[in-house]
Short mmCIF file of C-alpha atoms and ligand atoms in Angstrom, two decimals:
data_model
loop_
_atom_site.label_atom_id
_atom_site.label_comp_id
_atom_site.label_asym_id
_atom_site.label_seq_id
_atom_site.Cartn_x
_atom_site.Cartn_y
_atom_site.Cartn_z
CA MET A 241 0.23 0.02 0.17
CA ASN A 242 1.43 3.38 -1.15
CA LEU A 243 0.05 6.23 0.71
CA SER A 244 2.22 9.36 -0.82
CA GLY A 245 0.54 11.77 -1.07
CA ARG A 246 -2.36 11.35 1.50
CA ARG A 247 -2.73 13.14 4.39
CA VAL A 248 -4.39 11.70 7.61
CA VAL A 249 -5.57 13.51 11.05
CA LEU A 250 -4.98 11.17 14.22
CA GLY A 251 -6.99 12.57 16.73
CA VAL A 252 -6.38 10.84 20.09
CA SER A 253 -8.74 10.91 22.92
CA GLY A 254 -7.67 10.19 26.34
CA GLY A 255 -7.71 6.48 27.62
CA ILE A 256 -5.53 3.70 28.30
CA ALA A 257 -5.13 2.37 24.72
CA SER A 258 -3.71 6.35 23.42
CA TYR A 259 -0.27 4.24 23.58
CA LYS A 260 -1.65 2.01 20.38
CA ALA A 261 -2.33 5.18 18.59
CA CYS A 262 1.48 5.35 18.66
CA THR A 263 1.54 2.01 16.07
CA ILE A 264 -0.94 3.38 14.02
CA ALA A 265 0.76 6.82 13.28
CA ARG A 266 3.52 4.93 12.27
CA ARG A 267 2.02 2.37 10.66
CA LEU A 268 0.75 5.06 8.31
CA THR A 269 4.03 7.51 8.07
CA GLU A 270 5.24 4.08 6.89
CA ALA A 271 3.11 3.83 4.47
CA GLY A 272 4.15 7.30 2.98
CA ALA A 273 0.91 9.03 4.40
CA ALA A 274 1.56 12.62 6.53
CA VAL A 275 -0.66 11.76 9.81
CA ASP A 276 -0.88 15.01 11.80
CA VAL A 277 -1.62 13.86 15.16
CA VAL A 278 -3.75 15.70 17.91
CA LEU A 279 -3.93 14.98 21.42
CA THR A 280 -6.56 15.73 23.78
CA ALA A 281 -5.85 17.26 26.91
CA SER A 282 -6.08 13.95 28.82
CA ALA A 283 -4.39 12.11 25.69
CA ALA A 284 -1.48 13.98 26.39
CA GLU A 285 -1.80 12.79 30.13
CA PHE A 286 -1.25 9.53 28.93
CA ILE A 287 1.48 9.80 25.63
CA ARG A 288 3.61 12.84 25.49
CA PRO A 289 3.48 14.96 21.95
CA VAL A 290 6.95 14.42 21.30
CA THR A 291 6.53 10.69 21.04
CA PHE A 292 3.82 11.26 18.03
CA GLU A 293 5.77 13.64 17.01
CA ALA A 294 9.09 11.48 16.99
CA LEU A 295 6.93 8.88 15.20
CA THR A 296 5.70 10.94 12.19
CA GLY A 297 8.42 13.87 11.71
CA ARG A 298 5.49 16.33 12.06
CA PRO A 299 4.21 18.70 14.85
CA VAL A 300 1.46 17.29 17.08
CA LEU A 301 -1.37 19.67 18.19
CA THR A 302 -3.06 19.72 21.33
CA SER A 303 -4.79 22.93 21.43
CA LEU A 304 -6.53 25.59 19.65
CA TRP A 305 -3.99 27.94 20.46
CA ASP A 306 -0.64 25.76 20.31
CA ARG A 307 0.14 27.89 16.85
CA GLY A 308 -1.41 31.22 18.10
CA GLU A 309 -3.36 30.66 14.76
CA ALA A 310 -7.04 30.85 15.97
CA LEU A 311 -8.38 28.67 12.74
CA SER A 312 -5.67 25.84 12.56
CA HIS A 313 -8.96 23.69 13.56
CA ILE A 314 -10.30 25.06 10.26
CA GLU A 315 -6.92 24.30 8.57
CA TYR A 316 -6.69 20.64 9.94
CA ALA A 317 -10.72 20.01 9.19
CA LYS A 318 -10.02 20.97 5.51
CA ASN A 319 -7.25 19.73 4.62
CA PRO A 320 -6.86 15.78 5.35
CA ASP A 321 -8.26 13.02 2.82
CA ALA A 322 -9.73 11.81 6.16
CA ILE A 323 -9.66 11.63 9.65
CA VAL A 324 -9.67 8.83 12.23
CA VAL A 325 -9.93 9.05 16.05
CA ALA A 326 -8.65 6.07 17.91
CA PRO A 327 -9.36 5.98 21.04
CA ALA A 328 -12.18 7.20 20.72
CA THR A 329 -13.08 7.71 24.72
CA ALA A 330 -17.49 7.60 25.68
CA ASN A 331 -16.58 11.40 26.65
CA LEU A 332 -15.08 12.13 23.17
CA ILE A 333 -17.95 10.35 21.45
CA ALA A 334 -20.29 12.07 23.91
CA ARG A 335 -19.40 15.71 22.75
CA ALA A 336 -18.68 14.83 18.85
CA ALA A 337 -22.42 13.31 19.19
CA GLN A 338 -23.63 16.70 20.71
CA GLY A 339 -22.18 18.69 18.20
CA ILE A 340 -19.92 20.37 21.24
CA ALA A 341 -16.51 22.18 19.82
CA ASP A 342 -14.24 23.20 23.02
CA ASP A 343 -11.19 21.81 22.08
CA LEU A 344 -9.31 21.31 19.31
CA LEU A 345 -10.03 17.50 17.57
CA THR A 346 -14.11 18.16 18.54
CA ALA A 347 -13.58 21.66 17.15
CA ILE A 348 -11.84 19.81 13.85
CA LEU A 349 -14.26 16.92 14.23
CA LEU A 350 -17.60 19.46 13.55
CA ALA A 351 -15.70 21.58 11.04
CA ALA A 352 -14.62 18.31 8.84
CA THR A 353 -16.39 17.51 5.63
CA GLN A 354 -14.48 14.18 4.50
CA PRO A 355 -14.73 10.59 5.78
CA ILE A 356 -14.05 10.43 9.69
CA ALA A 357 -13.73 6.71 11.48
CA ILE A 358 -13.65 6.00 15.04
CA ALA A 359 -12.71 3.29 17.06
CA PRO A 360 -14.13 3.30 20.37
CA ALA A 361 -12.28 2.50 23.29
CA MET A 362 -14.15 2.20 27.00
CA ASN A 363 -14.47 0.23 29.94
CA ASP A 364 -17.53 -2.30 28.48
CA ASP A 365 -20.13 -0.80 31.06
CA MET A 366 -19.69 2.67 29.62
CA TYR A 367 -19.82 1.03 26.37
CA ALA A 368 -23.00 -0.66 27.11
CA HIS A 369 -25.04 2.19 28.52
CA PRO A 370 -28.26 3.67 26.62
CA SER A 371 -26.18 7.33 26.39
CA THR A 372 -23.24 6.11 24.41
CA GLN A 373 -25.22 3.32 22.49
CA GLN A 374 -27.10 6.73 21.22
CA ASN A 375 -24.68 8.63 20.64
CA LEU A 376 -23.03 6.24 18.78
CA GLN A 377 -26.09 5.68 16.76
CA ARG A 378 -26.28 9.31 16.11
CA LEU A 379 -22.49 9.44 14.45
CA ALA A 380 -23.27 6.27 12.46
CA ASP A 381 -26.45 8.07 10.88
CA ARG A 382 -23.96 10.80 10.12
CA GLY A 383 -22.00 8.51 8.31
CA TRP A 384 -19.27 7.89 10.73
CA GLU A 385 -17.09 4.60 10.12
CA LEU A 386 -17.24 3.24 14.06
CA LEU A 387 -14.15 0.50 13.98
CA GLY A 388 -15.17 -2.14 16.44
CA PRO A 389 -14.76 -2.39 19.52
CA ALA A 390 -13.80 -5.70 19.95
CA ARG A 391 -14.24 -8.33 23.03
CA GLY A 392 -11.69 -8.74 25.49
CA SER A 393 -9.58 -7.80 28.62
CA LEU A 394 -9.39 -4.10 29.77
CA ALA A 395 -7.26 -1.90 31.57
CA GLU A 396 -9.13 -3.42 34.77
CA GLY A 397 -9.66 -7.00 33.99
CA PRO A 398 -10.93 -9.67 31.79
CA SER A 399 -14.32 -8.96 29.89
CA ASP A 400 -15.86 -11.06 27.06
CA ARG A 401 -18.07 -7.89 26.16
CA PRO A 402 -17.05 -4.88 23.65
CA GLY A 403 -15.13 -2.15 24.48
CA ARG A 404 -11.82 -2.67 24.25
CA MET A 405 -10.15 -0.66 21.13
CA LEU A 406 -9.13 -2.72 17.73
CA GLU A 407 -5.59 -3.67 17.45
CA PRO A 408 -3.74 -0.64 15.84
CA GLU A 409 -3.17 -3.33 12.92
CA GLU A 410 -6.89 -3.60 12.06
CA ILE A 411 -7.31 0.60 12.36
CA VAL A 412 -4.96 1.02 9.61
CA ALA A 413 -6.47 -1.87 7.21
CA HIS A 414 -9.69 0.45 7.58
CA VAL A 415 -7.62 3.73 7.36
CA VAL A 416 -6.21 2.99 4.28
CA ARG A 417 -9.54 1.62 2.66
CA LEU A 418 -11.41 4.88 3.58
CA LEU A 419 -8.60 6.59 1.85
CA ARG A 420 -8.31 4.51 -1.28
CA GLN A 421 -12.21 4.97 -1.46
CA ALA A 422 -12.24 8.26 -3.34
CA THR A 423 -10.81 6.60 -6.10
CA SER A 424 -10.62 2.83 -6.13
CA ARG A 425 -12.20 1.00 -9.03
CA TRP A 426 -12.93 -1.89 -6.23
CA ASN A 427 -15.66 -0.05 -4.06
CA GLY A 428 -18.42 -2.49 -3.59
CA LEU A 429 -16.92 -5.16 -5.89
CA ARG A 430 -17.43 -8.67 -4.57
CA VAL A 431 -14.72 -10.71 -4.35
CA VAL A 432 -13.90 -14.06 -3.39
CA VAL A 433 -10.58 -15.06 -2.68
CA THR A 434 -9.14 -19.21 -1.46
CA ALA A 435 -6.19 -19.91 0.52
CA GLY A 436 -4.15 -22.45 2.72
CA PRO A 437 -4.33 -26.06 2.31
CA THR A 438 -7.04 -28.87 2.33
CA ARG A 439 -6.83 -32.00 4.35
CA GLU A 440 -7.90 -35.19 3.30
CA PRO A 441 -8.54 -37.42 6.09
CA ILE A 442 -6.82 -40.86 6.07
CA ASP A 443 -8.11 -42.03 9.57
CA PRO A 444 -9.60 -39.28 12.02
CA VAL A 445 -6.37 -38.82 13.09
CA ARG A 446 -4.64 -38.84 10.26
CA VAL A 447 -5.00 -36.38 7.08
CA ILE A 448 -3.01 -35.89 2.96
CA THR A 449 -2.26 -32.23 2.68
CA ASN A 450 0.33 -30.11 1.97
CA PRO A 451 2.47 -26.94 3.30
CA SER A 452 0.60 -24.40 1.82
CA THR A 453 0.43 -21.89 4.80
CA GLY A 454 -2.21 -19.63 2.98
CA ARG A 455 -0.36 -16.40 3.44
CA MET A 456 -0.71 -15.71 -0.50
CA GLY A 457 -4.48 -16.02 -0.39
CA TYR A 458 -5.19 -14.02 3.33
CA ALA A 459 -2.61 -11.18 1.81
CA LEU A 460 -4.94 -10.94 -1.52
CA ALA A 461 -8.19 -10.68 0.83
CA SER A 462 -6.89 -7.80 2.94
CA ALA A 463 -5.51 -6.03 -0.24
CA ALA A 464 -9.29 -6.74 -1.82
CA PHE A 465 -10.58 -5.41 1.87
CA THR A 466 -8.52 -2.11 1.44
CA ARG A 467 -9.35 -1.79 -1.91
CA GLY A 468 -13.01 -1.10 -0.93
CA SER A 469 -14.13 -4.53 -2.14
CA ASP A 470 -16.74 -6.67 -0.16
CA VAL A 471 -15.17 -10.26 0.42
CA THR A 472 -15.10 -14.01 1.09
CA LEU A 473 -12.44 -15.37 1.92
CA ILE A 474 -12.28 -19.39 2.01
CA SER A 475 -9.70 -21.14 3.55
CA GLY A 476 -8.42 -24.65 4.71
CA PRO A 477 -6.79 -24.72 7.74
CA SER A 478 -4.59 -21.68 8.58
CA LEU A 479 -2.71 -20.44 12.02
CA LEU A 480 -3.12 -17.04 10.00
CA GLU A 481 -5.65 -14.38 12.05
CA PRO A 482 -8.10 -13.81 9.76
CA PRO A 483 -7.95 -10.98 7.65
CA THR A 484 -9.72 -7.50 8.94
CA GLY A 485 -13.26 -6.44 7.60
CA VAL A 486 -13.35 -9.91 5.73
CA GLU A 487 -15.77 -12.52 6.13
CA THR A 488 -13.46 -15.80 6.77
CA ILE A 489 -15.30 -19.25 6.12
CA THR A 490 -12.80 -21.73 6.93
CA VAL A 491 -13.14 -25.51 5.26
CA GLU A 492 -11.72 -28.81 6.35
CA THR A 493 -11.63 -30.73 2.88
CA THR A 494 -11.43 -30.21 -1.63
CA GLU A 495 -14.96 -31.02 -1.69
CA ASP A 496 -16.10 -28.35 1.33
CA MET A 497 -13.93 -25.97 -0.50
CA LEU A 498 -15.94 -26.35 -3.59
CA ALA A 499 -18.80 -26.31 -2.02
CA ALA A 500 -18.03 -22.93 -0.38
CA VAL A 501 -17.07 -21.18 -3.61
CA SER A 502 -19.91 -23.03 -5.55
CA ALA A 503 -21.98 -20.89 -3.05
CA ALA A 504 -19.70 -17.70 -2.99
CA VAL A 505 -19.15 -17.43 -6.43
CA LYS A 506 -22.57 -16.84 -7.53
CA THR A 507 -22.74 -13.19 -6.81
CA ALA A 508 -18.93 -13.01 -7.57
CA ASP A 509 -17.18 -10.20 -9.55
CA VAL A 510 -13.73 -11.69 -9.25
CA LEU A 511 -12.72 -15.09 -8.08
CA ILE A 512 -9.23 -15.77 -7.25
CA MET A 513 -8.00 -19.21 -6.21
CA ALA A 514 -5.02 -18.85 -4.28
CA ALA A 515 -5.58 -21.95 -2.02
CA ALA A 516 -3.85 -25.46 -2.91
CA PRO A 517 -6.32 -27.78 -2.24
CA ALA A 518 -5.40 -31.43 -1.84
CA ASP A 519 -5.81 -33.48 -5.44
CA TYR A 520 -6.11 -36.43 -3.90
CA VAL A 521 -8.69 -38.22 -1.43
CA VAL A 522 -8.63 -41.58 0.41
CA LYS A 523 -11.33 -43.41 -1.12
CA GLU A 524 -11.98 -45.49 1.93
CA PRO A 525 -10.97 -43.55 5.19
CA PHE A 526 -10.76 -46.12 8.07
CA ARG A 527 -13.39 -45.07 10.24
CA GLU A 528 -11.07 -45.35 13.42
CA LYS A 529 -7.95 -44.36 14.61
CA ARG A 530 -5.97 -47.37 12.39
CA PRO A 531 -3.30 -48.71 15.04
CA ARG A 532 0.21 -48.63 13.34
CA THR A 533 1.64 -52.08 12.14
CA ASP A 534 4.90 -52.42 10.69
CA GLY A 535 4.54 -53.79 7.36
CA PRO A 536 3.40 -51.73 4.63
CA LEU A 537 -0.02 -50.19 4.42
CA ALA A 538 -1.29 -49.25 0.75
CA LEU A 539 -3.81 -46.46 0.21
CA THR A 540 -6.49 -46.44 -2.91
CA LEU A 541 -6.53 -42.63 -3.64
CA GLU A 542 -8.81 -41.05 -6.10
CA PRO A 543 -8.84 -37.40 -7.14
CA THR A 544 -10.45 -34.50 -5.73
CA PRO A 545 -12.88 -32.47 -8.02
CA ASP A 546 -11.00 -29.34 -9.55
CA ILE A 547 -12.77 -26.94 -7.96
CA LEU A 548 -12.19 -24.01 -10.69
CA ARG A 549 -13.06 -26.59 -13.65
CA SER A 550 -16.28 -27.65 -11.32
CA ILE A 551 -17.67 -23.59 -11.29
CA ALA A 552 -17.09 -22.80 -14.89
CA ASN A 553 -20.93 -23.47 -15.42
CA VAL A 554 -21.70 -21.28 -11.84
CA LYS A 555 -20.08 -17.98 -12.15
CA PRO A 556 -21.49 -15.41 -13.22
CA HIS A 557 -20.60 -14.47 -16.77
CA ASN A 558 -18.91 -11.36 -16.51
CA CYS A 559 -17.10 -12.71 -13.38
CA LYS A 560 -13.26 -12.93 -13.29
CA VAL A 561 -11.47 -16.05 -12.64
CA VAL A 562 -8.03 -15.87 -11.66
CA GLY A 563 -6.01 -19.04 -11.01
CA PHE A 564 -2.46 -20.13 -9.39
CA ALA A 565 -0.28 -22.86 -11.09
CA LEU A 566 2.53 -24.32 -8.62
CA GLU A 567 5.55 -25.27 -11.08
CA VAL A 568 8.98 -27.05 -10.90
CA GLY A 569 11.35 -27.78 -13.89
CA ASP A 570 11.71 -25.84 -17.35
CA GLY A 571 8.64 -25.11 -19.53
CA ALA A 572 6.73 -23.68 -16.68
CA VAL A 573 5.63 -20.81 -18.12
CA GLU A 574 3.99 -22.90 -20.84
CA ARG A 575 2.67 -25.20 -18.82
CA ALA A 576 0.70 -22.45 -16.68
CA ARG A 577 -0.31 -21.40 -19.77
CA GLU A 578 -1.73 -24.57 -20.94
CA LYS A 579 -3.71 -24.01 -17.51
CA LEU A 580 -5.19 -20.91 -18.56
CA ARG A 581 -6.74 -22.00 -21.13
CA ALA A 582 -7.56 -25.37 -19.65
CA LYS A 583 -8.99 -23.97 -17.16
CA ALA A 584 -10.86 -21.24 -18.76
CA LEU A 585 -9.02 -18.21 -16.21
CA ASP A 586 -8.02 -14.36 -17.22
CA LEU A 587 -5.31 -14.29 -15.04
CA ILE A 588 -2.99 -17.10 -13.87
CA VAL A 589 -0.14 -16.92 -11.86
CA MET A 590 2.63 -18.68 -12.28
CA ASN A 591 4.96 -19.77 -8.96
CA ARG A 592 7.40 -21.87 -8.74
CA ALA A 593 7.56 -24.41 -5.94
CA ASP A 594 11.71 -25.56 -6.24
CA GLU A 595 12.67 -21.74 -6.02
CA ALA A 596 13.44 -20.50 -2.28
CA GLY A 597 11.43 -16.83 -1.42
CA ALA A 598 8.74 -18.27 -3.73
CA GLY A 599 5.86 -20.48 -2.88
CA PHE A 600 4.17 -22.69 -0.04
CA GLU A 601 6.32 -21.33 3.33
CA SER A 602 7.82 -18.48 2.39
CA GLU A 603 7.34 -14.55 3.47
CA THR A 604 7.65 -13.89 0.04
CA ASN A 605 6.72 -14.93 -3.57
CA ARG A 606 8.34 -14.33 -7.28
CA VAL A 607 5.53 -14.91 -9.53
CA THR A 608 4.49 -14.25 -13.45
CA LEU A 609 1.38 -12.57 -14.35
CA ILE A 610 -0.25 -14.58 -17.20
CA THR A 611 -3.13 -14.26 -19.35
CA GLU A 612 -4.07 -14.90 -23.16
CA LYS A 613 -2.15 -12.17 -24.25
CA SER A 614 0.67 -10.70 -21.74
CA GLU A 615 2.75 -11.99 -19.59
CA GLN A 616 4.74 -10.29 -16.64
CA HIS A 617 7.51 -11.35 -14.59
CA ILE A 618 7.43 -9.77 -10.79
CA GLU A 619 10.65 -9.74 -8.82
CA SER A 620 10.68 -11.23 -5.20
CA LEU A 621 8.19 -9.15 -3.20
CA PRO A 622 6.64 -9.88 0.69
CA LYS A 623 3.10 -11.62 -0.67
CA SER A 624 1.07 -8.02 0.59
CA ALA A 625 3.01 -6.08 -2.26
CA VAL A 626 2.58 -9.46 -4.82
CA ALA A 627 -1.12 -9.26 -3.66
CA GLU A 628 -1.41 -5.68 -5.05
CA LYS A 629 0.67 -6.04 -8.23
CA ILE A 630 -2.15 -9.03 -8.95
CA PHE A 631 -5.22 -6.48 -8.07
CA ASP A 632 -3.71 -4.50 -10.36
CA SER A 633 -3.62 -6.61 -13.05
CA VAL A 634 -7.05 -7.91 -12.51
CA GLU A 635 -7.73 -4.29 -12.66
CA ALA A 636 -7.27 -4.01 -16.15
CA LEU A 637 -9.36 -6.77 -16.79
CA LEU A 638 -12.65 -5.38 -15.30
N1 CTP B 139 -7.14 -26.12 -8.08
C1 CTP B 139 -8.50 -26.26 -8.49
N2 CTP B 139 -8.90 -27.79 -7.93
C2 CTP B 139 -8.13 -28.46 -7.05
C3 CTP B 139 -6.72 -28.67 -7.39
C4 CTP B 139 -6.08 -26.99 -8.06
O1 CTP B 139 -9.33 -25.23 -8.59
N3 CTP B 139 -9.00 -29.57 -7.09
C5 CTP B 139 -7.14 -24.68 -8.69
C6 CTP B 139 -5.85 -23.67 -7.85
O2 CTP B 139 -6.40 -23.17 -6.47
C7 CTP B 139 -5.29 -23.31 -8.50
C8 CTP B 139 -5.32 -24.07 -10.33
O3 CTP B 139 -6.56 -24.92 -10.10
O4 CTP B 139 -5.78 -21.93 -8.97
C9 CTP B 139 -4.08 -25.02 -10.35
O5 CTP B 139 -3.30 -25.68 -8.93
P1 CTP B 139 -2.02 -26.24 -9.49
O6 CTP B 139 -2.03 -26.57 -8.11
O7 CTP B 139 -0.61 -25.95 -9.98
O8 CTP B 139 -2.44 -27.22 -10.64
P2 CTP B 139 -3.33 -28.38 -10.56
O9 CTP B 139 -4.35 -28.43 -11.80
O10 CTP B 139 -4.00 -29.35 -9.16
O11 CTP B 139 -2.60 -29.11 -11.39
P3 CTP B 139 -0.83 -29.67 -11.08
O12 CTP B 139 -0.72 -29.95 -9.87
O13 CTP B 139 -0.64 -31.26 -11.91
O14 CTP B 139 0.30 -28.73 -11.90
#
């Protein structure tokens, strides 16, 4: 994600979660955005402005009178592409909902016309209180985006009720989506991504599977979310956290994945099959755990259904379909091209299983993007950057 040229006002109000705003400021700055941090007086009690100045390389404002300019709140309200308040305390939410502008942050919020997102963070009883709920509803009705809160432990102890601020990485994903929304071709498109391996049982405790981690598919689902799409991720077993903002459906076998993809693809604009479904299923799995014996064990395997071929008649006519080809040895591009045709794909992403820093279990990938008419080699990049390249290519086909 490249946010250069984009401006964000990050408002921070005074809750214990204020320290997490440092990570938000840092991530957005790393992505190239100019981040202007505005602290309420109580936030400045939790975190000193100098911390944010060091993280963003920009001055931090805490008061309407900081620069001796009475109109700084108007300037700060008009310039950014988006405003995010994280954490947003119950008090900040109440003041904003009433249109009170008694400090710099609330004055900016009152003068702002661009998208605003807030990440509530407070004690679970304060969040559940009808006053807070009504205030939040009022802000949502005004078009403000409410990010969270999550359930989970609070500063004062464990809780299973909402109140805890979303994690900084989740908030950043929402802010990036907000920033991209104005210009994105992907707004409102339905994108279905598959990821990870599948598992076929041998007996109740043994499976046939492969070393796919799901990283490439999860990176694609995250990228589709930040581009503004409605994303469904259909994932085989994976240790990865479900991506922010994405409907994640978990499946076990290739047959399960086929059923989930067949249902989801009916309304999809784009399907990306990044999963590595197991190609074989045991014809007659043992019902009970089979004790180990000394002699060889013969299993009869049958091919699993090919998901891409099976959905050809279910998918909408104009749904773009992207497949992956995991290849080894010479002639990889040619074999990928054959798969492109055989599986009636719009784009195939060729990656290699016999190359360090690519394919399964790698943080990076080196891919060739192949369409009927083009071939683009992309040097080794983190999978998140590869995902962006893939979407750039699909965008050209939309
Ligand atoms: N695929 C699928 N259904 C399967 C197996 C694979 O839809 N049962 C998809 C993969 O998600 C990928 C594409 O088909 O997008 C190509 O997968 P790949 O494993 O490279 O090719 P295969 O068709 O399985 O052929 P081979 O393993 O012989 O190379």
